[in-house]
């Protein structure tokens, strides 16, 4: 067993193991874990300062998870968009390929909480083979996003077998890995893992940090190791009530991500997943946060604020409106300070566009 597997083995999975935190609702936690699993590994547990803080809320079950009657079990309609189990084909040229049912921590707000970490999520050699067969036949697919669960919870050998098989399909150009491991279990990122991954370039990694308290020296080291072998690192952050729903928290996070060589990529409005309603913020909150970033911090620190449309409608960018009027000859807008500006607009006729 490798050292990261040993750490994972000592994870907290039942309420009684949290009794050292004053103020935790142990009975409520126990009730929720009968429906949705809990896993908090010792590394992430060590980052929690007190019950109710931003990291606790991401990791520890809340009774509201089983009181939510408004959310949808499968808000993105992934099961109906899966031509074979665990492969979601929503966009023409790219797919989501679920290759692991396990994560280093079970995030309370997970979009796939209907199955991640549960026996319902069956991933084995046969499902992986079925996914690869599908990809071999569908030559229009250029990009594969490996996800789960967390692909980096697979052993190096198992993950390498999948990457090798993908690289034998000529139509697949880009492999992207979605993983929260650099944040939740950074010691999983080893030199051996980085050396193995870089044999299969172009590989991109989108990781997932939600609060600057998650950016520790260990997390920074993990991201550096991956960046050092040429893997572009991006971050998908989820906007969560009581965790990071303020301009100050998001700004600090985005700047710290850049400093550890991770480009803020998306800031997501939380999905309509059943069991997560207490995390959802008004869309206006996200727009307000975006206004506090645009122009005020480096453009590289500004993510795209977006929501994933229910029913598999795809990502919808949500952008604060700076335009006040769009005329034939000029456009007027407010700049990031809220000051009015205008810009001479050549007009559609000048560039040969007919409406
Ligand atoms: S790491 Fe990702 S897939 Fe796993 S529980 Fe968290 S959000 Fe869900």
mmCIF file of C-alpha atoms and ligand atoms in Angstrom:
data_model
loop_
_atom_site.group_PDB
_atom_site.id
_atom_site.type_symbol
_atom_site.label_atom_id
_atom_site.label_comp_id
_atom_site.label_asym_id
_atom_site.label_seq_id
_atom_site.Cartn_x
_atom_site.Cartn_y
_atom_site.Cartn_z
ATOM 1 C CA UNK A 1 0.000 0.000 0.000
ATOM 2 C CA UNK A 2 1.405 3.426 -0.930
ATOM 3 C CA UNK A 3 1.555 6.261 1.599
ATOM 4 C CA UNK A 4 -1.433 8.139 0.128
ATOM 5 C CA UNK A 5 -3.502 4.953 0.276
ATOM 6 C CA UNK A 6 -2.599 4.573 3.951
ATOM 7 C CA UNK A 7 -3.727 8.156 4.643
ATOM 8 C CA UNK A 8 -7.002 7.487 2.842
ATOM 9 C CA UNK A 9 -7.565 4.311 4.837
ATOM 10 C CA UNK A 10 -7.672 6.386 8.035
ATOM 11 C CA UNK A 11 -10.481 8.621 6.791
ATOM 12 C CA UNK A 12 -13.406 9.626 8.952
ATOM 13 C CA UNK A 13 -16.606 7.972 7.758
ATOM 14 C CA UNK A 14 -18.961 7.989 10.757
ATOM 15 C CA UNK A 15 -20.299 10.727 13.012
ATOM 16 C CA UNK A 16 -18.648 9.553 16.239
ATOM 17 C CA UNK A 17 -15.209 10.231 14.761
ATOM 18 C CA UNK A 18 -16.077 13.949 14.745
ATOM 19 C CA UNK A 19 -16.890 14.144 18.450
ATOM 20 C CA UNK A 20 -13.769 16.221 19.144
ATOM 21 C CA UNK A 21 -15.378 19.197 17.331
ATOM 22 C CA UNK A 22 -17.667 21.103 19.736
ATOM 23 C CA UNK A 23 -20.971 22.083 18.150
ATOM 24 C CA UNK A 24 -21.180 19.336 15.511
ATOM 25 C CA UNK A 25 -24.665 17.834 15.059
ATOM 26 C CA UNK A 26 -23.547 14.210 15.440
ATOM 27 C CA UNK A 27 -27.067 12.752 15.244
ATOM 28 C CA UNK A 28 -27.814 14.678 12.064
ATOM 29 C CA UNK A 29 -24.478 13.654 10.562
ATOM 30 C CA UNK A 30 -25.244 10.006 11.327
ATOM 31 C CA UNK A 31 -28.675 10.242 9.659
ATOM 32 C CA UNK A 32 -27.233 11.775 6.495
ATOM 33 C CA UNK A 33 -24.475 9.186 6.190
ATOM 34 C CA UNK A 34 -27.174 6.509 5.877
ATOM 35 C CA UNK A 35 -28.091 8.157 2.567
ATOM 36 C CA UNK A 36 -24.929 9.901 1.351
ATOM 37 C CA UNK A 37 -21.452 8.661 2.313
ATOM 38 C CA UNK A 38 -18.925 10.721 4.258
ATOM 39 C CA UNK A 39 -15.192 10.459 3.737
ATOM 40 C CA UNK A 40 -12.832 13.023 5.225
ATOM 41 C CA UNK A 41 -9.218 11.990 5.026
ATOM 42 C CA UNK A 42 -6.825 12.998 7.828
ATOM 43 C CA UNK A 43 -5.118 15.649 5.682
ATOM 44 C CA UNK A 44 -8.332 17.545 4.905
ATOM 45 C CA UNK A 45 -9.664 16.985 8.436
ATOM 46 C CA UNK A 46 -6.516 18.690 9.721
ATOM 47 C CA UNK A 47 -7.424 21.833 7.759
ATOM 48 C CA UNK A 48 -10.801 22.191 9.505
ATOM 49 C CA UNK A 49 -10.491 24.667 12.359
ATOM 50 C CA UNK A 50 -13.982 24.413 13.842
ATOM 51 C CA UNK A 51 -17.469 23.060 13.224
ATOM 52 C CA UNK A 52 -19.256 25.238 10.699
ATOM 53 C CA UNK A 53 -16.209 26.784 9.022
ATOM 54 C CA UNK A 54 -15.810 26.863 5.237
ATOM 55 C CA UNK A 55 -13.953 23.552 5.061
ATOM 56 C CA UNK A 56 -16.257 21.783 7.536
ATOM 57 C CA UNK A 57 -19.281 22.756 5.421
ATOM 58 C CA UNK A 58 -17.718 21.216 2.313
ATOM 59 C CA UNK A 59 -16.807 17.965 4.047
ATOM 60 C CA UNK A 60 -19.240 17.246 6.882
ATOM 61 C CA UNK A 61 -22.843 16.117 6.270
ATOM 62 C CA UNK A 62 -25.637 18.554 7.080
ATOM 63 C CA UNK A 63 -29.154 17.418 7.973
ATOM 64 C CA UNK A 64 -30.513 19.696 5.218
ATOM 65 C CA UNK A 65 -29.109 17.250 2.656
ATOM 66 C CA UNK A 66 -31.922 14.811 3.427
ATOM 67 C CA UNK A 67 -34.589 17.486 3.854
ATOM 68 C CA UNK A 68 -34.201 18.910 0.341
ATOM 69 C CA UNK A 69 -37.247 18.092 -1.776
ATOM 70 C CA UNK A 70 -36.580 20.657 -4.516
ATOM 71 C CA UNK A 71 -33.348 19.401 -6.070
ATOM 72 C CA UNK A 72 -33.052 16.884 -8.898
ATOM 73 C CA UNK A 73 -31.352 13.540 -8.501
ATOM 74 C CA UNK A 74 -29.570 13.897 -11.846
ATOM 75 C CA UNK A 75 -29.784 17.625 -12.686
ATOM 76 C CA UNK A 76 -27.599 17.455 -15.800
ATOM 77 C CA UNK A 77 -29.484 14.442 -17.176
ATOM 78 C CA UNK A 78 -26.218 12.527 -17.358
ATOM 79 C CA UNK A 79 -27.787 9.074 -17.209
ATOM 80 C CA UNK A 80 -29.963 9.776 -20.273
ATOM 81 C CA UNK A 81 -26.984 11.258 -22.099
ATOM 82 C CA UNK A 82 -24.887 8.119 -21.555
ATOM 83 C CA UNK A 83 -24.799 5.851 -24.609
ATOM 84 C CA UNK A 84 -22.827 3.353 -22.489
ATOM 85 C CA UNK A 85 -22.634 3.362 -18.680
ATOM 86 C CA UNK A 86 -20.381 6.056 -17.221
ATOM 87 C CA UNK A 87 -19.742 7.890 -20.490
ATOM 88 C CA UNK A 88 -21.678 11.130 -20.962
ATOM 89 C CA UNK A 89 -21.843 12.384 -24.548
ATOM 90 C CA UNK A 90 -23.417 15.827 -24.435
ATOM 91 C CA UNK A 91 -21.341 17.932 -26.842
ATOM 92 C CA UNK A 92 -20.492 16.743 -30.374
ATOM 93 C CA UNK A 93 -16.707 16.565 -30.092
ATOM 94 C CA UNK A 94 -16.034 15.749 -26.430
ATOM 95 C CA UNK A 95 -17.168 13.344 -23.757
ATOM 96 C CA UNK A 96 -17.073 12.870 -20.025
ATOM 97 C CA UNK A 97 -15.681 9.443 -19.150
ATOM 98 C CA UNK A 98 -16.225 8.343 -15.542
ATOM 99 C CA UNK A 99 -13.388 6.018 -14.601
ATOM 100 C CA UNK A 100 -13.511 6.018 -10.783
ATOM 101 C CA UNK A 101 -16.330 5.895 -8.253
ATOM 102 C CA UNK A 102 -14.152 7.041 -5.342
ATOM 103 C CA UNK A 103 -12.916 10.426 -4.141
ATOM 104 C CA UNK A 104 -10.411 11.506 -1.517
ATOM 105 C CA UNK A 105 -13.305 13.339 0.147
ATOM 106 C CA UNK A 106 -17.019 13.250 -0.559
ATOM 107 C CA UNK A 107 -17.946 16.879 -1.114
ATOM 108 C CA UNK A 108 -21.367 17.625 0.277
ATOM 109 C CA UNK A 109 -22.323 19.706 -2.775
ATOM 110 C CA UNK A 110 -21.303 17.100 -5.383
ATOM 111 C CA UNK A 111 -23.375 17.110 -8.584
ATOM 112 C CA UNK A 112 -23.034 13.330 -8.759
ATOM 113 C CA UNK A 113 -23.922 12.689 -5.128
ATOM 114 C CA UNK A 114 -26.597 10.282 -6.358
ATOM 115 C CA UNK A 115 -23.843 7.759 -6.977
ATOM 116 C CA UNK A 116 -20.279 8.845 -6.142
ATOM 117 C CA UNK A 117 -18.888 6.648 -3.357
ATOM 118 C CA UNK A 118 -21.969 4.413 -3.453
ATOM 119 C CA UNK A 119 -22.434 0.836 -4.586
ATOM 120 C CA UNK A 120 -24.747 2.132 -7.357
ATOM 121 C CA UNK A 121 -21.726 3.461 -9.224
ATOM 122 C CA UNK A 122 -20.266 0.415 -10.883
ATOM 123 C CA UNK A 123 -16.964 0.947 -12.685
ATOM 124 C CA UNK A 124 -14.975 -2.076 -13.733
ATOM 125 C CA UNK A 125 -12.953 -3.420 -16.657
ATOM 126 C CA UNK A 126 -16.143 -4.066 -18.631
ATOM 127 C CA UNK A 127 -17.483 -0.499 -18.287
ATOM 128 C CA UNK A 128 -14.077 0.955 -19.178
ATOM 129 C CA UNK A 129 -13.881 -1.335 -22.233
ATOM 130 C CA UNK A 130 -17.388 -0.319 -23.302
ATOM 131 C CA UNK A 131 -16.372 3.350 -23.054
ATOM 132 C CA UNK A 132 -13.208 2.792 -25.094
ATOM 133 C CA UNK A 133 -15.149 0.847 -27.750
ATOM 134 C CA UNK A 134 -17.588 3.743 -28.041
ATOM 135 C CA UNK A 135 -14.735 6.240 -28.436
ATOM 136 C CA UNK A 136 -13.112 4.085 -31.134
ATOM 137 C CA UNK A 137 -16.320 4.162 -33.168
ATOM 138 C CA UNK A 138 -17.123 7.871 -32.717
ATOM 139 C CA UNK A 139 -14.292 9.511 -34.596
ATOM 140 C CA UNK A 140 -15.785 13.008 -34.182
ATOM 141 C CA UNK A 141 -14.728 12.943 -30.507
ATOM 142 C CA UNK A 142 -11.522 14.931 -30.099
ATOM 143 C CA UNK A 143 -11.407 15.418 -26.356
ATOM 144 C CA UNK A 144 -12.020 13.114 -23.401
ATOM 145 C CA UNK A 145 -12.540 14.421 -19.881
ATOM 146 C CA UNK A 146 -11.712 11.724 -17.345
ATOM 147 C CA UNK A 147 -13.733 12.171 -14.206
ATOM 148 C CA UNK A 148 -15.670 10.165 -11.658
ATOM 149 C CA UNK A 149 -15.338 10.162 -8.716
ATOM 150 C CA UNK A 150 -11.733 11.127 -8.968
ATOM 151 C CA UNK A 151 -9.486 9.543 -11.633
ATOM 152 C CA UNK A 152 -6.417 10.165 -9.462
ATOM 153 C CA UNK A 153 -7.768 7.740 -6.879
ATOM 154 C CA UNK A 154 -6.916 4.982 -9.343
ATOM 155 C CA UNK A 155 -3.487 3.432 -8.946
ATOM 156 C CA UNK A 156 -0.839 4.685 -11.358
ATOM 157 C CA UNK A 157 -0.978 1.354 -13.216
ATOM 158 C CA UNK A 158 -4.720 1.368 -13.676
ATOM 159 C CA UNK A 159 -4.807 4.986 -14.775
ATOM 160 C CA UNK A 160 -1.931 4.405 -17.182
ATOM 161 C CA UNK A 161 -3.780 1.520 -18.828
ATOM 162 C CA UNK A 162 -6.692 3.851 -19.554
ATOM 163 C CA UNK A 163 -4.448 6.638 -20.861
ATOM 164 C CA UNK A 164 -2.523 4.210 -23.052
ATOM 165 C CA UNK A 165 -5.751 2.854 -24.515
ATOM 166 C CA UNK A 166 -7.019 6.382 -25.197
ATOM 167 C CA UNK A 167 -3.770 7.288 -26.955
ATOM 168 C CA UNK A 168 -4.270 4.340 -29.286
ATOM 169 C CA UNK A 169 -7.423 6.023 -30.630
ATOM 170 C CA UNK A 170 -6.122 8.414 -33.325
ATOM 171 C CA UNK A 171 -9.147 10.747 -33.259
ATOM 172 C CA UNK A 172 -8.606 11.675 -29.606
ATOM 173 C CA UNK A 173 -6.374 14.724 -29.445
ATOM 174 C CA UNK A 174 -6.771 16.054 -25.923
ATOM 175 C CA UNK A 175 -7.130 14.269 -22.597
ATOM 176 C CA UNK A 176 -8.372 16.291 -19.676
ATOM 177 C CA UNK A 177 -8.458 15.028 -16.097
ATOM 178 C CA UNK A 178 -10.905 16.426 -13.569
ATOM 179 C CA UNK A 179 -9.501 15.891 -10.077
ATOM 180 C CA UNK A 180 -9.861 17.389 -6.612
ATOM 181 C CA UNK A 181 -6.836 15.490 -5.337
ATOM 182 C CA UNK A 182 -4.387 18.465 -5.441
ATOM 183 C CA UNK A 183 -6.761 20.151 -2.975
ATOM 184 C CA UNK A 184 -8.102 17.292 -0.858
ATOM 185 C CA UNK A 185 -5.192 14.821 -0.818
ATOM 186 C CA UNK A 186 -2.158 16.521 -2.392
ATOM 187 C CA UNK A 187 0.230 13.756 -1.285
ATOM 188 C CA UNK A 188 -1.408 11.581 -3.951
ATOM 189 C CA UNK A 189 0.502 13.629 -6.520
ATOM 190 C CA UNK A 190 3.843 11.863 -6.557
ATOM 191 C CA UNK A 191 6.856 12.119 -8.835
ATOM 192 C CA UNK A 192 5.939 8.732 -10.294
ATOM 193 C CA UNK A 193 2.417 9.911 -11.095
ATOM 194 C CA UNK A 194 3.665 13.105 -12.754
ATOM 195 C CA UNK A 195 6.266 11.159 -14.765
ATOM 196 C CA UNK A 196 3.610 8.720 -15.934
ATOM 197 C CA UNK A 197 1.055 11.389 -16.899
ATOM 198 C CA UNK A 198 3.463 13.396 -19.022
ATOM 199 C CA UNK A 199 4.001 10.418 -21.350
ATOM 200 C CA UNK A 200 0.472 10.972 -22.654
ATOM 201 C CA UNK A 201 0.487 14.664 -23.576
ATOM 202 C CA UNK A 202 -1.438 16.752 -24.380
ATOM 203 C CA UNK A 203 -2.848 16.251 -20.880
ATOM 204 C CA UNK A 204 -4.715 19.035 -19.112
ATOM 205 C CA UNK A 205 -5.830 19.004 -15.488
ATOM 206 C CA UNK A 206 -8.770 20.876 -14.061
ATOM 207 C CA UNK A 207 -8.660 20.813 -10.331
ATOM 208 C CA UNK A 208 -11.086 22.223 -7.795
ATOM 209 C CA UNK A 209 -10.345 24.575 -4.883
ATOM 210 C CA UNK A 210 -13.141 26.519 -3.201
ATOM 211 C CA UNK A 211 -11.363 28.479 -0.472
ATOM 212 C CA UNK A 212 -7.900 29.935 0.055
ATOM 213 C CA UNK A 213 -7.563 27.910 3.292
ATOM 214 C CA UNK A 214 -7.220 24.885 0.983
ATOM 215 C CA UNK A 215 -4.091 26.343 -0.619
ATOM 216 C CA UNK A 216 -1.483 24.873 1.663
ATOM 217 C CA UNK A 217 2.236 24.268 1.010
ATOM 218 C CA UNK A 218 1.361 20.625 0.227
ATOM 219 C CA UNK A 219 -1.287 21.683 -2.308
ATOM 220 C CA UNK A 220 1.121 24.175 -3.881
ATOM 221 C CA UNK A 221 3.774 21.450 -4.141
ATOM 222 C CA UNK A 222 1.322 19.040 -5.817
ATOM 223 C CA UNK A 223 0.279 21.644 -8.392
ATOM 224 C CA UNK A 224 3.911 22.559 -9.075
ATOM 225 C CA UNK A 225 4.857 18.950 -9.697
ATOM 226 C CA UNK A 226 2.115 18.646 -12.298
ATOM 227 C CA UNK A 227 2.894 22.018 -13.886
ATOM 228 C CA UNK A 228 6.612 21.132 -13.995
ATOM 229 C CA UNK A 229 5.888 18.203 -16.312
ATOM 230 C CA UNK A 230 4.047 20.511 -18.691
ATOM 231 C CA UNK A 231 0.462 19.959 -17.606
ATOM 232 C CA UNK A 232 -1.623 23.153 -17.847
ATOM 233 C CA UNK A 233 -3.559 23.470 -14.600
ATOM 234 C CA UNK A 234 -7.014 25.070 -14.356
ATOM 235 C CA UNK A 235 -9.439 25.387 -11.468
ATOM 236 C CA UNK A 236 -13.196 24.943 -11.384
ATOM 237 C CA UNK A 237 -14.559 26.600 -8.262
ATOM 238 C CA UNK A 238 -18.159 26.230 -7.108
ATOM 239 C CA UNK A 239 -19.866 29.207 -5.501
ATOM 240 C CA UNK A 240 -21.286 27.936 -2.220
ATOM 241 C CA UNK A 241 -23.404 29.652 0.393
ATOM 242 C CA UNK A 242 -21.571 29.804 3.707
ATOM 243 C CA UNK A 243 -18.308 28.640 2.140
ATOM 244 C CA UNK A 244 -17.075 31.227 -0.333
ATOM 245 C CA UNK A 245 -19.991 33.515 -1.244
ATOM 246 C CA UNK A 246 -18.169 36.812 -0.869
ATOM 247 C CA UNK A 247 -16.041 38.952 -3.165
ATOM 248 C CA UNK A 248 -13.179 39.010 -0.667
ATOM 249 C CA UNK A 249 -13.001 35.223 -0.318
ATOM 250 C CA UNK A 250 -13.190 34.582 -4.065
ATOM 251 C CA UNK A 251 -10.668 37.297 -4.879
ATOM 252 C CA UNK A 252 -8.164 35.893 -2.388
ATOM 253 C CA UNK A 253 -8.703 32.388 -3.752
ATOM 254 C CA UNK A 254 -8.249 33.416 -7.393
ATOM 255 C CA UNK A 255 -5.033 35.303 -6.657
ATOM 256 C CA UNK A 256 -3.622 32.444 -4.602
ATOM 257 C CA UNK A 257 -4.466 29.971 -7.355
ATOM 258 C CA UNK A 258 -2.476 32.022 -9.870
ATOM 259 C CA UNK A 259 0.436 32.086 -7.434
ATOM 260 C CA UNK A 260 0.526 28.272 -7.359
ATOM 261 C CA UNK A 261 0.383 28.141 -11.191
ATOM 262 C CA UNK A 262 -3.295 27.222 -11.455
ATOM 263 C CA UNK A 263 -5.399 29.350 -13.801
ATOM 264 C CA UNK A 264 -8.913 30.117 -12.506
ATOM 265 C CA UNK A 265 -11.120 28.610 -15.221
ATOM 266 C CA UNK A 266 -14.756 28.434 -14.099
ATOM 267 C CA UNK A 267 -16.693 29.838 -11.178
ATOM 268 C CA UNK A 268 -19.821 27.702 -11.181
ATOM 269 C CA UNK A 269 -23.258 28.513 -9.944
ATOM 270 C CA UNK A 270 -24.128 25.405 -7.874
ATOM 271 C CA UNK A 271 -26.133 22.776 -9.752
ATOM 272 C CA UNK A 272 -29.734 21.939 -8.831
ATOM 273 C CA UNK A 273 -28.675 18.652 -7.264
ATOM 274 C CA UNK A 274 -30.951 17.108 -4.642
ATOM 275 C CA UNK A 275 -29.378 17.411 -1.222
ATOM 276 C CA UNK A 276 -27.465 20.600 -2.009
ATOM 277 C CA UNK A 277 -30.139 23.312 -1.987
ATOM 278 C CA UNK A 278 -28.706 24.925 1.159
ATOM 279 C CA UNK A 279 -25.514 25.703 -0.775
ATOM 280 C CA UNK A 280 -27.169 27.555 -3.644
ATOM 281 C CA UNK A 281 -26.569 31.315 -3.959
ATOM 282 C CA UNK A 282 -28.636 33.804 -6.002
ATOM 283 C CA UNK A 283 -27.174 34.322 -9.488
ATOM 284 C CA UNK A 284 -26.850 38.032 -8.618
ATOM 285 C CA UNK A 285 -24.272 37.112 -5.966
ATOM 286 C CA UNK A 286 -22.022 35.564 -8.601
ATOM 287 C CA UNK A 287 -22.448 38.585 -10.885
ATOM 288 C CA UNK A 288 -21.561 40.900 -8.006
ATOM 289 C CA UNK A 289 -18.411 38.848 -7.347
ATOM 290 C CA UNK A 290 -17.479 38.964 -11.037
ATOM 291 C CA UNK A 291 -17.842 42.757 -11.010
ATOM 292 C CA UNK A 292 -15.471 42.869 -8.061
ATOM 293 C CA UNK A 293 -12.885 40.896 -10.060
ATOM 294 C CA UNK A 294 -13.071 42.285 -13.611
ATOM 295 C CA UNK A 295 -10.620 45.170 -13.951
ATOM 296 C CA UNK A 296 -9.685 44.997 -10.271
ATOM 297 C CA UNK A 297 -7.383 41.970 -10.486
ATOM 298 C CA UNK A 298 -5.217 40.516 -13.239
ATOM 299 C CA UNK A 299 -7.334 39.215 -16.112
ATOM 300 C CA UNK A 300 -5.624 35.877 -15.601
ATOM 301 C CA UNK A 301 -7.285 35.665 -12.176
ATOM 302 C CA UNK A 302 -10.776 36.151 -13.623
ATOM 303 C CA UNK A 303 -12.707 32.902 -14.232
ATOM 304 C CA UNK A 304 -15.822 32.518 -16.367
ATOM 305 C CA UNK A 305 -18.907 32.557 -14.181
ATOM 306 C CA UNK A 306 -21.299 29.943 -15.574
ATOM 307 C CA UNK A 307 -24.117 27.586 -14.809
ATOM 308 C CA UNK A 308 -24.663 24.138 -16.210
ATOM 309 C CA UNK A 309 -28.181 24.234 -17.636
ATOM 310 C CA UNK A 310 -30.514 21.613 -16.137
ATOM 311 C CA UNK A 311 -31.401 18.681 -18.361
ATOM 312 C CA UNK A 312 -28.081 18.646 -20.216
ATOM 313 C CA UNK A 313 -28.502 22.067 -21.824
ATOM 314 C CA UNK A 314 -24.775 22.775 -21.506
ATOM 315 C CA UNK A 315 -22.780 25.572 -19.918
ATOM 316 C CA UNK A 316 -24.224 29.077 -19.972
ATOM 317 C CA UNK A 317 -21.759 31.928 -19.298
ATOM 318 C CA UNK A 318 -23.149 34.551 -16.912
ATOM 319 C CA UNK A 319 -21.471 37.889 -17.486
ATOM 320 C CA UNK A 320 -22.125 41.222 -15.775
ATOM 321 C CA UNK A 321 -23.552 43.685 -18.255
ATOM 322 C CA UNK A 322 -21.293 46.663 -18.933
ATOM 323 C CA UNK A 323 -23.039 47.809 -22.120
ATOM 324 C CA UNK A 324 -25.534 50.631 -21.704
ATOM 325 C CA UNK A 325 -26.449 51.134 -25.351
ATOM 326 C CA UNK A 326 -25.305 49.631 -28.625
ATOM 327 C CA UNK A 327 -25.897 52.095 -31.447
ATOM 328 C CA UNK A 328 -25.081 52.002 -35.164
ATOM 329 C CA UNK A 329 -22.171 54.420 -34.706
ATOM 330 C CA UNK A 330 -21.208 54.154 -31.082
ATOM 331 C CA UNK A 331 -21.414 51.975 -28.054
ATOM 332 C CA UNK A 332 -21.734 53.329 -24.537
ATOM 333 C CA UNK A 333 -20.853 51.389 -21.439
ATOM 334 C CA UNK A 334 -19.755 51.696 -17.854
ATOM 335 C CA UNK A 335 -16.196 50.736 -17.065
ATOM 336 C CA UNK A 336 -15.115 48.674 -14.050
ATOM 337 C CA UNK A 337 -15.187 51.790 -11.863
ATOM 338 C CA UNK A 338 -18.788 52.423 -12.929
ATOM 339 C CA UNK A 339 -17.742 55.468 -15.017
ATOM 340 C CA UNK A 340 -19.527 56.066 -18.349
ATOM 341 C CA UNK A 341 -17.422 55.607 -21.517
ATOM 342 C CA UNK A 342 -18.155 55.501 -25.209
ATOM 343 C CA UNK A 343 -16.452 53.850 -28.141
ATOM 344 C CA UNK A 344 -16.940 54.656 -31.852
ATOM 345 C CA UNK A 345 -18.578 51.641 -33.410
ATOM 346 C CA UNK A 346 -17.883 51.122 -37.142
ATOM 347 C CA UNK A 347 -21.375 49.637 -37.493
ATOM 348 C CA UNK A 348 -22.377 46.460 -39.183
ATOM 349 C CA UNK A 349 -22.446 48.014 -42.691
ATOM 350 C CA UNK A 350 -18.794 49.052 -42.467
ATOM 351 C CA UNK A 351 -17.613 45.473 -42.066
ATOM 352 C CA UNK A 352 -19.993 44.055 -44.640
ATOM 353 C CA UNK A 353 -22.505 42.428 -42.307
ATOM 354 C CA UNK A 354 -26.108 42.542 -43.435
ATOM 355 C CA UNK A 355 -28.787 42.044 -40.853
HETATM 356 S S1 LIG B 1 -14.175 15.403 -5.640
HETATM 357 FE FE1 LIG B 1 -15.605 15.972 -7.276
HETATM 358 S S2 LIG B 1 -16.657 14.065 -7.837
HETATM 359 FE FE2 LIG B 1 -15.688 13.755 -5.813
HETATM 360 S S3 LIG B 1 -17.256 14.258 -4.341
HETATM 361 FE FE3 LIG B 1 -16.054 16.113 -4.655
HETATM 362 S S4 LIG B 1 -17.166 17.202 -6.278
HETATM 363 FE FE4 LIG B 1 -17.922 15.090 -6.293
#
